[in-house]
Short mmCIF file of C-alpha atoms in Angstrom, two decimals:
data_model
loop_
_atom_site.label_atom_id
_atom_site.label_comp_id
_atom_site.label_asym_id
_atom_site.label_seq_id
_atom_site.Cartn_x
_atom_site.Cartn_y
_atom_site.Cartn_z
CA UNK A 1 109.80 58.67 83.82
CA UNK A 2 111.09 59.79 80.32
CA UNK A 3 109.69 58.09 77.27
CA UNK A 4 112.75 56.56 75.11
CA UNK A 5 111.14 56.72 71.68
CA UNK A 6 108.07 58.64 71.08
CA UNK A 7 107.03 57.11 67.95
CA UNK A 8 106.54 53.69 69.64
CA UNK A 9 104.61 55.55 72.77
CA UNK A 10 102.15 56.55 69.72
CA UNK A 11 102.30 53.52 68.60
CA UNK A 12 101.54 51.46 71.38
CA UNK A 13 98.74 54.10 72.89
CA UNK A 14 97.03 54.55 69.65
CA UNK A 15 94.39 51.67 70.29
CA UNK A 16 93.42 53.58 73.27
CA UNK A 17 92.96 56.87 71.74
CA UNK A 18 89.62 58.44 72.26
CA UNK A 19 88.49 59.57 69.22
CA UNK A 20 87.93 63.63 68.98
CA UNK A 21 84.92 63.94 67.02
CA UNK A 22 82.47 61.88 69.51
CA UNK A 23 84.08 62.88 72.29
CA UNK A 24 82.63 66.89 70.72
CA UNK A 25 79.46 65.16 69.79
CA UNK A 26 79.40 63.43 73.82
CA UNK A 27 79.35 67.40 74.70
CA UNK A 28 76.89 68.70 72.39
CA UNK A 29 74.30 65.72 72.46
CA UNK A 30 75.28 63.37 75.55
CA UNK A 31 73.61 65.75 78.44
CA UNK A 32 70.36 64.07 79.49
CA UNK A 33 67.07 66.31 79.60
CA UNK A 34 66.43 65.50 83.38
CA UNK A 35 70.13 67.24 84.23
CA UNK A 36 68.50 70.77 83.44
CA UNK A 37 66.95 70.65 86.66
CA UNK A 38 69.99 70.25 88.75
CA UNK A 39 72.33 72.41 86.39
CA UNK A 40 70.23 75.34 84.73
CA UNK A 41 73.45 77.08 83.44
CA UNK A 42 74.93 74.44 81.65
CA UNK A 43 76.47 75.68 78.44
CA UNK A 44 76.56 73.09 75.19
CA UNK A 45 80.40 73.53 73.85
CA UNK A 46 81.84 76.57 71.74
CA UNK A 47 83.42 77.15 68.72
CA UNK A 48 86.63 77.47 70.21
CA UNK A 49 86.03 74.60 72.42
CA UNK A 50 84.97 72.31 68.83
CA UNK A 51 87.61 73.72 67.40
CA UNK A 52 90.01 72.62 69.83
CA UNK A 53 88.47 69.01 69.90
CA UNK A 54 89.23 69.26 65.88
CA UNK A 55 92.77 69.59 66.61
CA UNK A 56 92.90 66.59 68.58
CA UNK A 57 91.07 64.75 65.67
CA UNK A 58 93.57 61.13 64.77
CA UNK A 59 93.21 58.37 62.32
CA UNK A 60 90.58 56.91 64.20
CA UNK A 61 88.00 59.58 63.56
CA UNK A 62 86.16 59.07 60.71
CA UNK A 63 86.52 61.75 57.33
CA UNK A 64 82.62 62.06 57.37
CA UNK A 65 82.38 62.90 61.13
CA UNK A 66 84.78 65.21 60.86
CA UNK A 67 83.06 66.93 58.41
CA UNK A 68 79.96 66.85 60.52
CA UNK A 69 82.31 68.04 63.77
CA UNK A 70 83.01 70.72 61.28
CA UNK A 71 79.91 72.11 60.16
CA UNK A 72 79.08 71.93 63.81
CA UNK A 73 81.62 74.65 64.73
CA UNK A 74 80.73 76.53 61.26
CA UNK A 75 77.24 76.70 62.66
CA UNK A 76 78.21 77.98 66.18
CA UNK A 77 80.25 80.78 64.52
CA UNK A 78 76.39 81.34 62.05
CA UNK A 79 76.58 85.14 61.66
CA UNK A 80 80.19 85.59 62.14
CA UNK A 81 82.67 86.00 59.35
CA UNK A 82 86.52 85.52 59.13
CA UNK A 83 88.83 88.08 61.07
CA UNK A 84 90.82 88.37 57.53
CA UNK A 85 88.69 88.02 54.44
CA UNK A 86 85.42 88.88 56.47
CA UNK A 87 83.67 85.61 54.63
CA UNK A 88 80.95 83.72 56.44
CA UNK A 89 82.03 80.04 57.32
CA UNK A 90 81.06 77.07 55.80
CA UNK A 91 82.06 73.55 55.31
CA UNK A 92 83.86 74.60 52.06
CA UNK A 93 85.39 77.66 53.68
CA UNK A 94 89.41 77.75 53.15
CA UNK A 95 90.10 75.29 50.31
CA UNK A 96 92.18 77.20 48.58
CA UNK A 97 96.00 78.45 49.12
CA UNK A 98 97.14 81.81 48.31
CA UNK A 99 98.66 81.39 44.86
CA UNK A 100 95.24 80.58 43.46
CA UNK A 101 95.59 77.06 43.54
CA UNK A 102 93.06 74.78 45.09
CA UNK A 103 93.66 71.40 47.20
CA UNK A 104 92.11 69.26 49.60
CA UNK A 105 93.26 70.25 53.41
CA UNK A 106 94.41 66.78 54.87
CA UNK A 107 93.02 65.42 58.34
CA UNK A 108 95.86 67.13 60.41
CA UNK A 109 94.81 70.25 59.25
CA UNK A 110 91.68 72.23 60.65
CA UNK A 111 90.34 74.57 57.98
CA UNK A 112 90.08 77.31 60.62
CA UNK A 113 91.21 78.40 63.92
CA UNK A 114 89.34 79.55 67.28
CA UNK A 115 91.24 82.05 69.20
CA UNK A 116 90.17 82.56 72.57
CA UNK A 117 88.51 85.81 71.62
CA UNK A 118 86.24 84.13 69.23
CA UNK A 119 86.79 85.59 66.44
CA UNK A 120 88.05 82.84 64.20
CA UNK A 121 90.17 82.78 60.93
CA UNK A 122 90.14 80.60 58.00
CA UNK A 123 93.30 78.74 58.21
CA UNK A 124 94.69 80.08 54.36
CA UNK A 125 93.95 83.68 55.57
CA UNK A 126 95.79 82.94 58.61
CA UNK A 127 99.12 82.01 56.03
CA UNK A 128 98.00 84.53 54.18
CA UNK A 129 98.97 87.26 57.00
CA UNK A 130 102.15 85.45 57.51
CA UNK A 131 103.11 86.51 54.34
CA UNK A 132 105.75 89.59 54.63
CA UNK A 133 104.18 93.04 54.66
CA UNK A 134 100.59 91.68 54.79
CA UNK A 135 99.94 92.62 58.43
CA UNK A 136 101.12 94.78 61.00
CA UNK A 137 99.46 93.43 64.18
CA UNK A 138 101.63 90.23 64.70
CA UNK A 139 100.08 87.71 66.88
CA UNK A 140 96.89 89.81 67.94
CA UNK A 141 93.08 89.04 66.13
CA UNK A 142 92.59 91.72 63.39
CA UNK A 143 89.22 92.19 64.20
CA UNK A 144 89.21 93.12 67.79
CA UNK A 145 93.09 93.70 68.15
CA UNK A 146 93.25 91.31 71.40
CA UNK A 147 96.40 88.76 71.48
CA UNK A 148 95.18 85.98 69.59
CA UNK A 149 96.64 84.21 73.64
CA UNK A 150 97.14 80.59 71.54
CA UNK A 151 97.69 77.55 74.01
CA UNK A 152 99.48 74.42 73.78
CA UNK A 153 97.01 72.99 72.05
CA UNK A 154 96.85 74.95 69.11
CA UNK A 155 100.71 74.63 68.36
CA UNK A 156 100.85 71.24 66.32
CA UNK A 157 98.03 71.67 63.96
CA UNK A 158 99.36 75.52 63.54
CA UNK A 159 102.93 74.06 62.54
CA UNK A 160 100.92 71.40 60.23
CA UNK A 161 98.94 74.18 58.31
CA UNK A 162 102.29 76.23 58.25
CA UNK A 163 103.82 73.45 56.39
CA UNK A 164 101.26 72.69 54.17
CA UNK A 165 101.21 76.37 53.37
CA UNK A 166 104.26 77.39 52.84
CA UNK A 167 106.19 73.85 52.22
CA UNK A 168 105.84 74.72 48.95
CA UNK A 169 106.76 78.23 48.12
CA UNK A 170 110.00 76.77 50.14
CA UNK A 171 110.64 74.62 47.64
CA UNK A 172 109.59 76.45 44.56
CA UNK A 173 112.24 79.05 45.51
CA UNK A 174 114.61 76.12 46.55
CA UNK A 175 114.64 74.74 42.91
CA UNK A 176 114.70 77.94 41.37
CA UNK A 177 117.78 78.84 42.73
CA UNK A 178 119.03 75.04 42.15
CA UNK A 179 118.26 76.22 38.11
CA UNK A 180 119.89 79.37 38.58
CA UNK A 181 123.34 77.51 40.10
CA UNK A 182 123.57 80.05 43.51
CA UNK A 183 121.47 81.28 46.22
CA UNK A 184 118.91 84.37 45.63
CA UNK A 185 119.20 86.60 48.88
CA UNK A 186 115.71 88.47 48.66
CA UNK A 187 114.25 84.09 48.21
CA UNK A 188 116.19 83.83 51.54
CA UNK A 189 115.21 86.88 53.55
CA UNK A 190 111.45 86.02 52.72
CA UNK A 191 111.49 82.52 53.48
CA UNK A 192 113.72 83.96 57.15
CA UNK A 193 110.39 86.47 57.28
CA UNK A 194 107.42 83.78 56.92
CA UNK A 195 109.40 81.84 59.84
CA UNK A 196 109.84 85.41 61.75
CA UNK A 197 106.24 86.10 61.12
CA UNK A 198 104.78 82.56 62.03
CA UNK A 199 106.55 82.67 65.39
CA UNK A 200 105.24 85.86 66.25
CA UNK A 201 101.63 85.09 65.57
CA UNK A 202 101.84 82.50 67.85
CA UNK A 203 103.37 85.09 70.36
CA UNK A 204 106.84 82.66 70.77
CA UNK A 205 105.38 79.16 71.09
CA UNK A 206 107.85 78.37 68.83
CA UNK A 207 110.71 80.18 67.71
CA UNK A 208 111.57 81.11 64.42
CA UNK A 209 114.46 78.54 63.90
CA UNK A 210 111.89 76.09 65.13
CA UNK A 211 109.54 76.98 62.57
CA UNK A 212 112.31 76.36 59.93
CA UNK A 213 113.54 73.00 60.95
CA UNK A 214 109.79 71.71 61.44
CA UNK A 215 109.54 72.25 57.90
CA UNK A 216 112.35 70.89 57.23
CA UNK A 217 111.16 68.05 58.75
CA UNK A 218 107.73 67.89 57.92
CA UNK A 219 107.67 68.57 53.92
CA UNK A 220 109.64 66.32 51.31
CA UNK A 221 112.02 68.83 49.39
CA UNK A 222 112.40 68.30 45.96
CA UNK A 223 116.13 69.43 45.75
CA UNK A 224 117.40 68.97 49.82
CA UNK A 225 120.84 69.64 49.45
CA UNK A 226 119.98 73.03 48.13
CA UNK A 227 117.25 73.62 50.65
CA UNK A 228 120.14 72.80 53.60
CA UNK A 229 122.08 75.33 51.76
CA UNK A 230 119.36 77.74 52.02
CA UNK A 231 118.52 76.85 55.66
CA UNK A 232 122.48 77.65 56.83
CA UNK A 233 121.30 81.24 55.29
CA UNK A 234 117.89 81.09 56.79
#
């Protein structure tokens, strides 16, 4: 069966969501004391395994859970630091975005990311090593050179930090060559890079061109005639 319209699928499943956040607290609180006789091995939930619930998280989950969710996985990663910047975590870890300005990462957004090596990444330093010539270990961890080996699961909130990230530079560049009256060639072959470089640090997941138009879609362009002007180029 193919759905006809996915926005009215969402639409008439969302009552029946489960919400993310308690299903991550069910794991880490909801295992009665009598079960450790029967299962001595049981393992509470991972970072990576949080993190994943995070990226589930919907409307229904409440800001303040999700900040407790949060500082959950921030305390299972206690005595780690970031693959990039090599900062400890902490609820107030990647609020900032790499021109120096600060802003407030919305819900579809995690603030960091849990390959499956464990070695996890704020999500600004992750845009900040899609930025051309800052890295030259596409799609592996930095810190123990593994492939970061992303799933499914990671892809959408990845593409929704991508956009956040770099919908802007897009159109900064966008509107500077609307001022200017014609297209700027080195603007181009960056933005082409960023969408290079985002596809291979999620090892093909999605393409390049992919990347592109899902920022097209995703970001409101200040000037989008001269951003579809830019994207024939791109």
């Amino acid at each position: 069966y193919q759905i006809p319209n996915l926005l009215d699928f969402a639409a008439a499943t969302q009552s029946f969501r489960i919400s993310a956040v308690k299903m991550a607290m069910m794991l880490e609180t909801g295992r009665p004391l009598e079960a450790a006789a029967f299962d001595a091995q049981f393992q509470l939930p991972d970072a990576r395994t949080l993190s994943c619930l995070l990226s589930l998280r919907c409307d229904k989950d409440d800001p303040e859970e999700l900040l407790e969710l949060y500082r959950l996985v921030c305390s299972k990663l206690q005595g780690t630091s970031c693959s990039h910047c090599h900062e400890a975590f902490h609820e107030g870890s990647s609020c900032g975005i790499f021109d120096g300005d600060t802003f407030t990462i919305p819900v579809t957004v995690p603030k960091i990311f849990v390959p499956p090596c464990g070695h996890a990444i704020h999500t600004t330093c992750l845009g900040r090593e899609i930025i051309p010539g800052n890295s030259e270990c596409r799609g592996h961890c930095r810190q123990c050179r593994v492939a970061n080996a992303w799933t499914g699961i990671d892809v959408d909130p990845m593409v929704n930090a991508f956009c956040l990230l770099f919908g802007p530079y897009v159109d900064k560049r966008t509107q500077e060559m609307c001022e200017a009256n014609e297209l700027s060639i080195t603007a181009i072959k960056s933005i082409a890079e960023i969408c290079t470089n985002f596809s291979l640090e999620l090892a093909g997941l999605v393409s390049a061109s992919s990347a592109w138009l899902l920022l097209l879609k995703r970001h409101d362009f200040a000037e989008p005639h001269m951003v579809n002007l830019v994207g024939e180029e791109v």
